[in-house]
Amino acid sequence: MIVMKFGGTSVKNAEAIRNVINIAKNRNTKSVVVVSAFATVTNSLVKIIDSLKNDVNFALEEINKLQILHQNVANDLDISSEVNEFISLEFERFKMLATAINIIGEVSNKSKDLILSYGERLSLKIISIYAKNSGLNSKFVNSSEIIITDDSFTEAEVDFEATETVIKFKVLPIFNDFDVLICGGFIAGTIDGIITTLGRGGSDYSAGIIAAALEAELLDIYTDVDGILTTDPNLIKNAKLIKKLSYIEASELAYFGAKVLHPKTIFPAVKKNIEVRVLNSFNPHCDGTRIIGIKTNQNALKAIAFRKGITVINITSNRMLGAYGFLSKVFEVFKKHETSVDLVSTSEVSVSLTIDNKFNADKIIQELSEFSSIEFFDNKAIISVIGEGIRNTSGISARFFGILKDINIYMVSMGASEINLSIVVDEDNLKNAVVLLHDEFFSNELDSSIFEEIKR
Ligand code: ADP
Ligand code: ASP
Ligand code: MG
């Protein structure tokens, strides 16, 4: 049993969908195919949500555009007669929902998830009908019925026990009659059947959850690049392919900004020791990146990740000197305001930390000010170099800081895992710093058992 996930660009139009179904056919094994919304659709849904309160006409226009996009794909796949009624009904409901929300003047997170689910629900319907017509012995399943979460809408927490039970008893028996099961990524549901979502980019995570529940042999994440690269190819054109990564390296990379993988994807796979691969659906000859449960090459730095939109908060208090309980008091404030902290570094009288969600920043700063003095800096970026080599190779830090000698660094942090060295810089310096670091660590002769030039 294998699980394959195809991202938005891999199902962006009829030609891409035909390619996906061919890949599934050629694998010729019992499998689950997890599909994302067509490329750009979820972004449009977010725009629609943002305009519902004040500009319902814009929202209705965007909804019409989405309807046409889906009808065109169905038409190009020759399945209009089977799917158009479904598409029309879904969009009629969507417009009614949009109008109602505009009248109420409030968009709850529950309604947001219902709207966000349109992308994957529509792509699932279209792709699964096409798959059947093209001779694949397949059946579709609604993810809201098989991935069970709590009701933290827009970023729901998975109930792994309930999900595993449902998948074992409801999904596995389907394989007695069918070879391939197709389901939508990103969407899940509460135990009462209300639709939730797993957070942006969450289809990778859906695939990880299903793979773990089925104890699959392999989880293949198909995307639009050759695999995980040494950094974001949008920033560095000659980024190299990383052939092998350990689970922990891949998790850190995803967490610190490599969009190619949702940060939670690896966790379920680790529990069941499932190999994960990142592959290019448009380049079947490339072996992509293998993510495995053993250390890959202890002498190499593997990649550079980065995240923008970071705020640094410096908290200083003389009371911290020799006192206990100060840090717990600080973190209590972040917990209360449901804001997660990414990097932390402390001295005897101060603690610096970063957040990327400024939603409750004002309240946090006000509360921290009651017992310490606070400075905060917006528009920062975290840059992380990742690899087991950091722990094992001397001289990496010297090269790292040497090459960045002209760039102002606000914070430095080395995670307990010792495979991640992170710094905070001004967003304006981000590109320059990543270029310098990539040049320093990834332009010379590299270990060919780990890295590969990309044929462009
Ligand atoms: P999908 O729709 O298939 O889930 P995403 O857009 O979410 O695809 O992720 C793939 C994209 O991630 C790539 O096209 C690339 O622009 C970006 N990316 C950022 N960092 C990396 C990296 N280190 N390696 C590969 N791709 C990266
Ligand atoms: N369609 C969702 C998004 O764009 C989930 C995904 O593609 O992974 O965020
Ligand atoms: Mg993605």
CSV table of C-alpha atoms and ligand atoms in Angstrom, one decimal:
chain,number,residue,atom,x,y,z
A,1,MET,CA,0.0,0.0,0.0
A,2,ILE,CA,1.3,3.4,-0.9
A,3,VAL,CA,0.0,7.0,-0.5
A,4,MET,CA,0.5,9.6,-3.2
A,5,LYS,CA,-0.2,13.3,-2.8
A,6,PHE,CA,-0.5,15.6,-5.7
A,7,GLY,CA,-0.3,19.4,-5.0
A,8,GLY,CA,-2.2,22.2,-6.7
A,9,THR,CA,0.2,22.7,-9.7
A,10,SER,CA,0.2,18.9,-10.3
A,11,VAL,CA,-3.6,19.1,-10.9
A,12,LYS,CA,-3.7,22.7,-12.3
A,13,ASN,CA,-5.5,21.8,-15.6
A,14,ALA,CA,-6.8,18.8,-17.6
A,15,GLU,CA,-3.4,17.9,-19.0
A,16,ALA,CA,-1.9,17.8,-15.5
A,17,ILE,CA,-4.8,15.7,-14.2
A,18,ARG,CA,-4.4,13.2,-17.0
A,19,ASN,CA,-0.7,13.0,-16.1
A,20,VAL,CA,-1.6,12.4,-12.4
A,21,ILE,CA,-4.0,9.5,-13.3
A,22,ASN,CA,-1.4,8.0,-15.5
A,23,ILE,CA,1.1,8.1,-12.7
A,24,ALA,CA,-1.4,6.3,-10.4
A,25,LYS,CA,-2.1,3.7,-13.1
A,26,ASN,CA,1.6,3.1,-13.7
A,27,ARG,CA,2.3,2.5,-10.1
A,28,ASN,CA,0.0,-0.5,-10.4
A,29,THR,CA,-0.4,-1.1,-6.7
A,30,LYS,CA,-3.1,-0.5,-4.1
A,31,SER,CA,-2.9,3.1,-3.3
A,32,VAL,CA,-4.5,6.2,-1.9
A,33,VAL,CA,-4.3,9.3,-4.0
A,34,VAL,CA,-4.7,12.6,-2.1
A,35,VAL,CA,-5.4,15.6,-4.3
A,36,SER,CA,-5.2,19.4,-3.5
A,37,ALA,CA,-7.4,22.1,-4.9
A,38,PHE,CA,-6.4,23.2,-8.4
A,39,ALA,CA,-3.6,25.7,-8.3
A,40,THR,CA,-4.6,29.2,-7.2
A,41,VAL,CA,-8.1,28.1,-6.1
A,42,THR,CA,-7.4,28.2,-2.3
A,43,ASN,CA,-5.8,31.7,-2.7
A,44,SER,CA,-9.0,32.9,-4.4
A,45,LEU,CA,-11.1,31.4,-1.7
A,46,VAL,CA,-9.1,33.3,0.9
A,47,LYS,CA,-9.6,36.5,-1.1
A,48,ILE,CA,-13.3,35.8,-1.2
A,49,ILE,CA,-13.5,35.3,2.6
A,50,ASP,CA,-11.6,38.6,3.1
A,51,SER,CA,-14.0,40.5,0.9
A,52,LEU,CA,-17.3,39.0,2.2
A,53,LYS,CA,-17.9,41.6,4.8
A,54,ASN,CA,-17.4,44.7,2.8
A,55,ASP,CA,-17.5,43.9,-0.9
A,56,VAL,CA,-19.9,41.1,-1.6
A,57,ASN,CA,-20.0,42.0,-5.4
A,58,PHE,CA,-16.2,41.3,-5.7
A,59,ALA,CA,-16.8,38.0,-3.8
A,60,LEU,CA,-19.6,37.0,-6.1
A,61,GLU,CA,-17.5,37.8,-9.2
A,62,GLU,CA,-14.6,35.7,-7.9
A,63,ILE,CA,-17.0,32.9,-7.2
A,64,ASN,CA,-18.3,33.1,-10.8
A,65,LYS,CA,-14.7,32.9,-12.0
A,66,LEU,CA,-14.0,29.8,-9.9
A,67,GLN,CA,-17.2,28.2,-11.3
A,68,ILE,CA,-16.0,28.8,-14.9
A,69,LEU,CA,-12.5,27.5,-14.1
A,70,HIS,CA,-13.9,24.2,-12.8
A,71,GLN,CA,-16.4,23.9,-15.6
A,72,ASN,CA,-13.6,24.4,-18.1
A,73,VAL,CA,-11.4,21.7,-16.6
A,74,ALA,CA,-14.4,19.3,-16.6
A,75,ASN,CA,-15.0,20.2,-20.2
A,76,ASP,CA,-11.4,19.6,-21.2
A,77,LEU,CA,-11.5,16.2,-19.5
A,78,ASP,CA,-14.7,15.4,-21.3
A,79,ILE,CA,-16.8,14.8,-18.2
A,80,SER,CA,-19.1,17.8,-18.3
A,81,SER,CA,-22.2,15.8,-18.6
A,82,GLU,CA,-21.4,13.9,-15.5
A,83,VAL,CA,-20.2,16.7,-13.3
A,84,ASN,CA,-21.8,19.9,-14.3
A,85,GLU,CA,-24.9,19.5,-12.3
A,86,PHE,CA,-22.8,19.0,-9.2
A,87,ILE,CA,-20.6,22.0,-10.0
A,88,SER,CA,-23.7,24.2,-10.6
A,89,LEU,CA,-25.3,23.1,-7.3
A,90,GLU,CA,-22.2,23.6,-5.3
A,91,PHE,CA,-21.7,27.1,-6.7
A,92,GLU,CA,-25.3,28.0,-6.2
A,93,ARG,CA,-24.9,27.1,-2.5
A,94,PHE,CA,-21.6,29.0,-2.3
A,95,LYS,CA,-23.3,32.2,-3.6
A,96,MET,CA,-26.1,31.8,-1.1
A,97,LEU,CA,-23.6,31.3,1.7
A,98,ALA,CA,-21.6,34.4,0.6
A,99,THR,CA,-24.7,36.6,0.5
A,100,ALA,CA,-25.9,35.3,3.9
A,101,ILE,CA,-22.5,36.0,5.5
A,102,ASN,CA,-22.4,39.5,4.0
A,103,ILE,CA,-25.9,40.2,5.5
A,104,ILE,CA,-24.8,38.9,8.9
A,105,GLY,CA,-21.6,40.9,8.6
A,106,GLU,CA,-19.4,38.3,10.4
A,107,VAL,CA,-17.3,35.4,9.1
A,108,SER,CA,-16.8,32.8,11.7
A,109,ASN,CA,-13.9,30.4,11.4
A,110,LYS,CA,-16.4,27.6,11.0
A,111,SER,CA,-17.8,29.4,7.8
A,112,LYS,CA,-14.2,30.0,6.7
A,113,ASP,CA,-13.5,26.3,6.7
A,114,LEU,CA,-16.7,25.5,4.8
A,115,ILE,CA,-15.6,28.0,2.1
A,116,LEU,CA,-12.0,26.8,2.1
A,117,SER,CA,-13.2,23.3,1.6
A,118,TYR,CA,-14.7,24.1,-1.8
A,119,GLY,CA,-11.3,23.9,-3.5
A,120,GLU,CA,-10.5,20.3,-2.5
A,121,ARG,CA,-14.2,19.1,-2.7
A,122,LEU,CA,-14.5,20.3,-6.3
A,123,SER,CA,-11.1,19.0,-7.4
A,124,LEU,CA,-11.8,15.6,-5.8
A,125,LYS,CA,-15.1,15.2,-7.6
A,126,ILE,CA,-13.7,16.2,-11.0
A,127,ILE,CA,-10.5,14.1,-10.7
A,128,SER,CA,-12.3,11.0,-9.3
A,129,ILE,CA,-14.9,11.0,-12.1
A,130,TYR,CA,-12.2,11.4,-14.7
A,131,ALA,CA,-10.2,8.6,-13.0
A,132,LYS,CA,-13.1,6.2,-13.2
A,133,ASN,CA,-13.8,7.1,-16.8
A,134,SER,CA,-10.2,6.5,-17.8
A,135,GLY,CA,-10.4,3.0,-16.5
A,136,LEU,CA,-8.8,3.3,-13.1
A,137,ASN,CA,-10.5,0.9,-10.6
A,138,SER,CA,-11.0,3.7,-8.1
A,139,LYS,CA,-13.4,5.2,-5.6
A,140,PHE,CA,-13.5,8.5,-3.9
A,141,VAL,CA,-13.9,9.2,-0.1
A,142,ASN,CA,-14.7,12.4,1.6
A,143,SER,CA,-11.8,13.3,3.9
A,144,SER,CA,-14.2,15.1,6.3
A,145,GLU,CA,-15.4,11.6,7.2
A,146,ILE,CA,-12.0,9.9,7.6
A,147,ILE,CA,-9.7,12.5,9.2
A,148,ILE,CA,-11.2,13.3,12.6
A,149,THR,CA,-10.2,16.6,14.3
A,150,ASP,CA,-11.3,18.9,17.1
A,151,ASP,CA,-13.2,22.1,16.3
A,152,SER,CA,-10.3,24.5,16.1
A,153,PHE,CA,-11.5,25.6,12.7
A,154,THR,CA,-8.8,26.7,10.1
A,155,GLU,CA,-6.0,24.9,12.0
A,156,ALA,CA,-7.7,21.8,13.4
A,157,GLU,CA,-5.9,19.3,15.7
A,158,VAL,CA,-6.1,15.7,14.5
A,159,ASP,CA,-7.5,13.0,16.8
A,160,PHE,CA,-5.1,10.3,15.7
A,161,GLU,CA,-6.8,7.5,17.6
A,162,ALA,CA,-10.3,8.2,16.2
A,163,THR,CA,-8.8,8.7,12.7
A,164,GLU,CA,-6.9,5.5,12.8
A,165,THR,CA,-10.0,3.6,13.9
A,166,VAL,CA,-12.2,5.1,11.1
A,167,ILE,CA,-9.5,4.5,8.4
A,168,LYS,CA,-9.0,0.9,9.5
A,169,PHE,CA,-12.7,0.0,9.6
A,170,LYS,CA,-14.1,2.3,6.9
A,171,VAL,CA,-11.3,2.8,4.4
A,172,LEU,CA,-9.3,-0.4,4.4
A,173,PRO,CA,-12.3,-2.7,3.4
A,174,ILE,CA,-12.8,-0.5,0.3
A,175,PHE,CA,-9.6,-2.0,-1.1
A,176,ASN,CA,-11.4,-5.4,-1.3
A,177,ASP,CA,-13.2,-4.0,-4.4
A,178,PHE,CA,-11.1,-1.1,-5.6
A,179,ASP,CA,-7.4,-0.6,-6.4
A,180,VAL,CA,-7.2,3.2,-5.8
A,181,LEU,CA,-8.9,5.4,-3.3
A,182,ILE,CA,-9.0,9.1,-4.1
A,183,CYS,CA,-9.6,11.8,-1.4
A,184,GLY,CA,-9.1,15.5,-1.0
A,185,GLY,CA,-6.3,16.9,1.1
A,186,PHE,CA,-6.5,19.7,3.6
A,187,ILE,CA,-10.1,18.9,4.6
A,188,ALA,CA,-11.0,17.0,7.8
A,189,GLY,CA,-14.1,16.9,10.0
A,190,THR,CA,-15.2,16.9,13.6
A,191,ILE,CA,-16.7,13.7,15.1
A,192,ASP,CA,-20.1,15.3,14.4
A,193,GLY,CA,-19.3,15.7,10.7
A,194,ILE,CA,-18.6,19.4,10.5
A,195,ILE,CA,-15.9,20.4,8.0
A,196,THR,CA,-12.6,21.6,9.4
A,197,THR,CA,-9.2,22.3,7.6
A,198,LEU,CA,-5.7,21.5,8.6
A,199,GLY,CA,-4.0,24.9,7.9
A,200,ARG,CA,-2.7,26.3,4.6
A,201,GLY,CA,-0.6,23.8,2.7
A,202,GLY,CA,-2.2,21.0,4.8
A,203,SER,CA,-2.7,18.4,2.0
A,204,ASP,CA,0.8,17.1,2.7
A,205,TYR,CA,-0.2,16.5,6.3
A,206,SER,CA,-3.5,14.8,5.2
A,207,ALA,CA,-1.4,12.4,3.2
A,208,GLY,CA,0.9,11.8,6.2
A,209,ILE,CA,-2.0,11.1,8.5
A,210,ILE,CA,-3.6,8.6,6.0
A,211,ALA,CA,-0.2,6.9,5.3
A,212,ALA,CA,0.3,6.4,9.0
A,213,ALA,CA,-3.2,5.1,9.7
A,214,LEU,CA,-2.8,2.6,6.8
A,215,GLU,CA,0.8,1.8,7.8
A,216,ALA,CA,1.7,2.4,4.1
A,217,GLU,CA,5.1,1.3,2.7
A,218,LEU,CA,5.7,4.7,1.1
A,219,LEU,CA,4.4,8.3,1.2
A,220,ASP,CA,5.1,10.1,-2.1
A,221,ILE,CA,4.5,13.8,-2.2
A,222,TYR,CA,4.3,14.9,-5.8
A,223,THR,CA,4.9,18.6,-6.5
A,224,ASP,CA,6.2,21.0,-9.2
A,225,VAL,CA,9.9,20.8,-8.4
A,226,ASP,CA,12.4,17.9,-8.5
A,227,GLY,CA,12.3,17.4,-4.7
A,228,ILE,CA,13.6,19.3,-1.7
A,229,LEU,CA,16.3,21.7,-2.8
A,230,THR,CA,19.1,23.3,-0.9
A,231,THR,CA,17.0,26.4,-0.7
A,232,ASP,CA,13.9,28.0,-2.2
A,233,PRO,CA,14.5,28.0,-6.0
A,234,ASN,CA,12.5,31.2,-6.4
A,235,LEU,CA,15.3,33.0,-4.6
A,236,ILE,CA,18.3,31.0,-5.7
A,237,LYS,CA,18.1,29.7,-9.3
A,238,ASN,CA,20.9,27.2,-9.0
A,239,ALA,CA,19.6,25.5,-5.8
A,240,LYS,CA,20.6,21.8,-5.8
A,241,LEU,CA,18.5,18.7,-5.3
A,242,ILE,CA,19.0,17.0,-1.9
A,243,LYS,CA,18.8,13.3,-2.6
A,244,LYS,CA,18.5,12.1,1.1
A,245,LEU,CA,17.4,13.7,4.3
A,246,SER,CA,16.6,12.4,7.8
A,247,TYR,CA,13.1,12.8,9.3
A,248,ILE,CA,14.4,15.4,11.7
A,249,GLU,CA,16.2,17.4,9.0
A,250,ALA,CA,13.1,17.5,6.8
A,251,SER,CA,10.9,18.5,9.7
A,252,GLU,CA,13.2,21.3,10.7
A,253,LEU,CA,13.4,22.5,7.1
A,254,ALA,CA,9.7,22.5,6.7
A,255,TYR,CA,9.1,24.2,10.1
A,256,PHE,CA,11.6,26.9,9.3
A,257,GLY,CA,10.0,27.8,6.0
A,258,ALA,CA,10.6,25.4,3.1
A,259,LYS,CA,7.1,25.6,1.7
A,260,VAL,CA,7.6,22.4,-0.3
A,261,LEU,CA,6.5,20.3,2.7
A,262,HIS,CA,3.9,21.2,5.4
A,263,PRO,CA,5.7,21.2,8.8
A,264,LYS,CA,3.4,18.5,10.3
A,265,THR,CA,3.7,16.0,7.4
A,266,ILE,CA,6.7,14.0,8.8
A,267,PHE,CA,5.4,13.5,12.3
A,268,PRO,CA,2.8,10.7,11.5
A,269,ALA,CA,5.3,9.0,9.1
A,270,VAL,CA,8.0,8.9,11.8
A,271,LYS,CA,5.6,7.1,14.2
A,272,LYS,CA,5.2,4.3,11.7
A,273,ASN,CA,8.7,4.5,10.2
A,274,ILE,CA,7.3,5.2,6.7
A,275,GLU,CA,9.7,6.4,4.0
A,276,VAL,CA,8.6,9.8,2.5
A,277,ARG,CA,9.7,10.9,-0.9
A,278,VAL,CA,9.2,14.3,-2.6
A,279,LEU,CA,8.9,14.0,-6.3
A,280,ASN,CA,8.2,16.1,-9.4
A,281,SER,CA,4.9,15.1,-11.1
A,282,PHE,CA,6.2,16.7,-14.3
A,283,ASN,CA,9.6,15.0,-14.3
A,284,PRO,CA,9.0,11.2,-13.7
A,285,HIS,CA,12.7,10.4,-14.4
A,286,CYS,CA,14.0,12.2,-11.4
A,287,ASP,CA,14.2,10.2,-8.2
A,288,GLY,CA,13.5,13.2,-6.0
A,289,THR,CA,14.3,13.4,-2.3
A,290,ARG,CA,14.1,10.4,0.1
A,291,ILE,CA,13.3,11.2,3.7
A,292,ILE,CA,14.2,8.4,5.9
A,293,GLY,CA,14.5,7.4,9.6
A,294,ILE,CA,18.3,7.1,9.7
A,295,LYS,CA,21.0,9.8,9.6
A,296,THR,CA,22.0,10.5,6.1
A,297,ASN,CA,25.4,12.1,6.0
A,298,GLN,CA,26.7,13.5,9.2
A,299,ASN,CA,29.3,15.8,7.6
A,300,ALA,CA,27.0,17.9,5.4
A,301,LEU,CA,24.9,21.0,5.8
A,302,LYS,CA,21.8,20.1,3.8
A,303,ALA,CA,19.8,23.3,3.2
A,304,ILE,CA,18.9,26.9,4.0
A,305,ALA,CA,15.3,27.8,5.0
A,306,PHE,CA,13.8,31.1,5.8
A,307,ARG,CA,10.7,32.8,7.0
A,308,LYS,CA,9.6,36.4,6.7
A,309,GLY,CA,7.1,38.4,8.8
A,310,ILE,CA,8.9,37.8,12.0
A,311,THR,CA,8.7,40.0,15.1
A,312,VAL,CA,11.5,39.9,17.7
A,313,ILE,CA,10.6,40.7,21.4
A,314,ASN,CA,13.3,41.5,23.9
A,315,ILE,CA,12.2,41.1,27.5
A,316,THR,CA,14.6,42.5,30.2
A,317,SER,CA,14.2,42.4,33.9
A,318,ASN,CA,16.5,42.7,36.8
A,319,ARG,CA,14.2,40.5,38.7
A,320,MET,CA,15.4,37.7,36.5
A,321,LEU,CA,18.9,37.8,38.1
A,322,GLY,CA,19.2,34.6,40.1
A,323,ALA,CA,15.4,34.3,40.4
A,324,TYR,CA,13.4,31.2,39.4
A,325,GLY,CA,10.0,31.2,37.7
A,326,PHE,CA,10.7,34.2,35.5
A,327,LEU,CA,10.7,32.3,32.2
A,328,SER,CA,7.6,30.4,33.1
A,329,LYS,CA,5.9,33.7,33.8
A,330,VAL,CA,7.0,35.0,30.4
A,331,PHE,CA,5.8,31.9,28.5
A,332,GLU,CA,2.5,31.8,30.4
A,333,VAL,CA,1.7,35.1,28.7
A,334,PHE,CA,2.3,33.6,25.3
A,335,LYS,CA,0.2,30.6,26.2
A,336,LYS,CA,-2.7,32.7,27.4
A,337,HIS,CA,-2.7,34.5,24.1
A,338,GLU,CA,-2.3,31.4,22.0
A,339,THR,CA,0.8,32.6,20.3
A,340,SER,CA,3.6,30.2,19.5
A,341,VAL,CA,7.2,31.2,20.1
A,342,ASP,CA,9.8,30.0,17.5
A,343,LEU,CA,13.3,31.0,18.5
A,344,VAL,CA,14.4,31.8,22.1
A,345,SER,CA,17.7,33.0,23.4
A,346,THR,CA,18.4,34.0,27.0
A,347,SER,CA,21.0,35.8,29.1
A,348,GLU,CA,21.1,36.3,32.8
A,349,VAL,CA,18.7,39.4,32.7
A,350,SER,CA,17.0,39.2,29.4
A,351,VAL,CA,15.2,36.9,27.0
A,352,SER,CA,14.8,37.4,23.3
A,353,LEU,CA,12.2,35.5,21.3
A,354,THR,CA,10.4,35.6,18.0
A,355,ILE,CA,6.8,35.2,17.0
A,356,ASP,CA,5.3,35.1,13.5
A,357,ASN,CA,1.7,35.6,14.5
A,358,LYS,CA,1.1,39.2,15.6
A,359,PHE,CA,-2.6,38.8,16.1
A,360,ASN,CA,-2.3,39.2,19.9
A,361,ALA,CA,1.0,41.0,20.0
A,362,ASP,CA,-0.4,44.2,21.6
A,363,LYS,CA,-1.9,42.3,24.5
A,364,ILE,CA,1.2,40.2,25.0
A,365,ILE,CA,3.4,43.2,25.1
A,366,GLN,CA,1.1,45.0,27.5
A,367,GLU,CA,1.1,42.1,29.9
A,368,LEU,CA,4.9,41.5,29.7
A,369,SER,CA,5.4,45.2,30.4
A,370,GLU,CA,3.8,44.7,33.8
A,371,PHE,CA,6.9,42.9,35.1
A,372,SER,CA,9.7,43.7,32.6
A,373,SER,CA,10.8,46.2,30.0
A,374,ILE,CA,10.1,45.3,26.5
A,375,GLU,CA,11.5,46.2,23.0
A,376,PHE,CA,10.1,44.8,19.9
A,377,PHE,CA,11.1,44.9,16.2
A,378,ASP,CA,8.9,44.1,13.2
A,379,ASN,CA,9.7,43.1,9.6
A,380,LYS,CA,12.4,40.6,10.5
A,381,ALA,CA,13.3,37.3,8.9
A,382,ILE,CA,14.6,34.0,10.3
A,383,ILE,CA,17.3,32.3,8.3
A,384,SER,CA,18.1,28.7,9.3
A,385,VAL,CA,20.9,26.4,8.1
A,386,ILE,CA,20.0,22.8,8.6
A,387,GLY,CA,21.9,19.6,8.6
A,388,GLU,CA,23.4,17.0,10.9
A,389,GLY,CA,26.8,18.3,9.9
A,390,ILE,CA,26.3,21.3,12.2
A,391,ARG,CA,26.7,19.0,15.2
A,392,ASN,CA,29.6,17.1,13.8
A,393,THR,CA,31.7,19.5,11.7
A,394,SER,CA,33.9,22.1,13.3
A,395,GLY,CA,34.2,25.5,11.6
A,396,ILE,CA,30.7,25.7,10.2
A,397,SER,CA,29.7,28.6,12.6
A,398,ALA,CA,32.9,30.5,11.8
A,399,ARG,CA,32.2,30.3,8.0
A,400,PHE,CA,28.5,31.1,8.7
A,401,PHE,CA,29.2,34.3,10.7
A,402,GLY,CA,32.2,35.2,8.6
A,403,ILE,CA,30.3,35.4,5.4
A,404,LEU,CA,27.6,37.5,7.1
A,405,LYS,CA,30.0,39.9,8.7
A,406,ASP,CA,28.4,43.0,7.1
A,407,ILE,CA,24.8,42.0,7.9
A,408,ASN,CA,23.2,43.0,11.2
A,409,ILE,CA,22.1,40.0,13.2
A,410,TYR,CA,19.4,40.5,15.9
A,411,MET,CA,19.4,37.1,17.4
A,412,VAL,CA,21.2,33.7,17.2
A,413,SER,CA,19.7,30.4,18.2
A,414,MET,CA,20.9,26.8,17.9
A,415,GLY,CA,18.2,24.3,18.6
A,416,ALA,CA,18.7,21.5,21.1
A,417,SER,CA,18.6,19.1,18.2
A,418,GLU,CA,21.9,20.8,17.2
A,419,ILE,CA,21.0,20.4,13.5
A,420,ASN,CA,19.7,23.9,13.1
A,421,LEU,CA,21.5,27.2,13.4
A,422,SER,CA,19.1,30.1,13.1
A,423,ILE,CA,19.6,33.9,13.0
A,424,VAL,CA,17.2,36.8,12.7
A,425,VAL,CA,18.0,39.6,10.2
A,426,ASP,CA,16.1,42.6,8.7
A,427,GLU,CA,13.7,41.4,5.9
A,428,ASP,CA,15.6,43.8,3.6
A,429,ASN,CA,18.8,41.8,4.1
A,430,LEU,CA,17.2,38.4,3.7
A,431,LYS,CA,17.9,37.8,0.0
A,432,ASN,CA,21.5,39.1,0.3
A,433,ALA,CA,22.2,36.9,3.3
A,434,VAL,CA,20.7,33.7,1.7
A,435,VAL,CA,22.7,34.3,-1.5
A,436,LEU,CA,25.9,34.7,0.5
A,437,LEU,CA,25.2,31.6,2.6
A,438,HIS,CA,24.2,29.5,-0.4
A,439,ASP,CA,27.3,30.5,-2.3
A,440,GLU,CA,29.5,29.7,0.7
A,441,PHE,CA,28.0,26.3,1.5
A,442,PHE,CA,26.6,24.9,-1.7
A,443,SER,CA,28.6,26.2,-4.7
A,444,ASN,CA,31.7,24.1,-4.5
A,445,GLU,CA,32.1,20.4,-5.1
A,446,LEU,CA,29.4,18.7,-3.1
A,447,ASP,CA,29.0,15.1,-1.9
A,448,SER,CA,27.3,13.4,-4.9
A,449,SER,CA,25.7,10.8,-2.7
A,450,ILE,CA,23.6,13.6,-1.2
A,451,PHE,CA,23.3,16.4,-3.7
A,452,GLU,CA,22.6,16.6,-7.4
A,453,GLU,CA,22.6,19.4,-9.9
A,454,ILE,CA,19.2,20.1,-11.4
A,455,LYS,CA,18.9,19.8,-15.1
A,456,ARG,CA,17.1,22.9,-16.2
B,1,ADP,P1,2.2,21.9,-3.9
B,1,ADP,O1,1.1,22.7,-4.5
B,1,ADP,O2,2.7,20.8,-4.7
B,1,ADP,O3,2.0,21.5,-2.5
B,1,ADP,P2,3.9,24.1,-2.9
B,1,ADP,O4,3.8,25.3,-3.7
B,1,ADP,O5,3.2,24.0,-1.6
B,1,ADP,O6,3.5,22.9,-3.9
B,1,ADP,O7,5.4,23.7,-2.6
B,1,ADP,C1,6.3,23.6,-3.7
B,1,ADP,C2,7.1,24.9,-3.9
B,1,ADP,O8,7.8,25.2,-2.7
B,1,ADP,C3,8.1,24.9,-4.9
B,1,ADP,O9,7.6,25.2,-6.2
B,1,ADP,C4,9.1,26.0,-4.5
B,1,ADP,O10,8.8,27.2,-5.1
B,1,ADP,C5,8.8,26.1,-3.0
B,1,ADP,N1,10.0,25.9,-2.1
B,1,ADP,C6,10.4,26.6,-1.1
B,1,ADP,N2,11.5,26.1,-0.5
B,1,ADP,C7,11.9,25.0,-1.2
B,1,ADP,C8,12.9,24.0,-1.1
B,1,ADP,N3,13.9,24.1,-0.2
B,1,ADP,N4,12.9,23.0,-2.0
B,1,ADP,C9,12.0,22.9,-2.9
B,1,ADP,N5,11.0,23.8,-3.1
B,1,ADP,C10,10.9,24.8,-2.2
B,2,ASP,N1,-5.2,23.8,-1.1
B,2,ASP,C1,-4.7,24.0,0.2
B,2,ASP,C2,-3.8,25.3,0.2
B,2,ASP,O1,-3.5,25.8,-0.9
B,2,ASP,C3,-4.0,22.9,0.8
B,2,ASP,C4,-2.8,22.4,-0.1
B,2,ASP,O2,-2.7,22.7,-1.2
B,2,ASP,O3,-1.9,21.8,0.5
B,2,ASP,O4,-3.4,25.7,1.2
B,3,MG,MG,2.1,22.6,-0.6
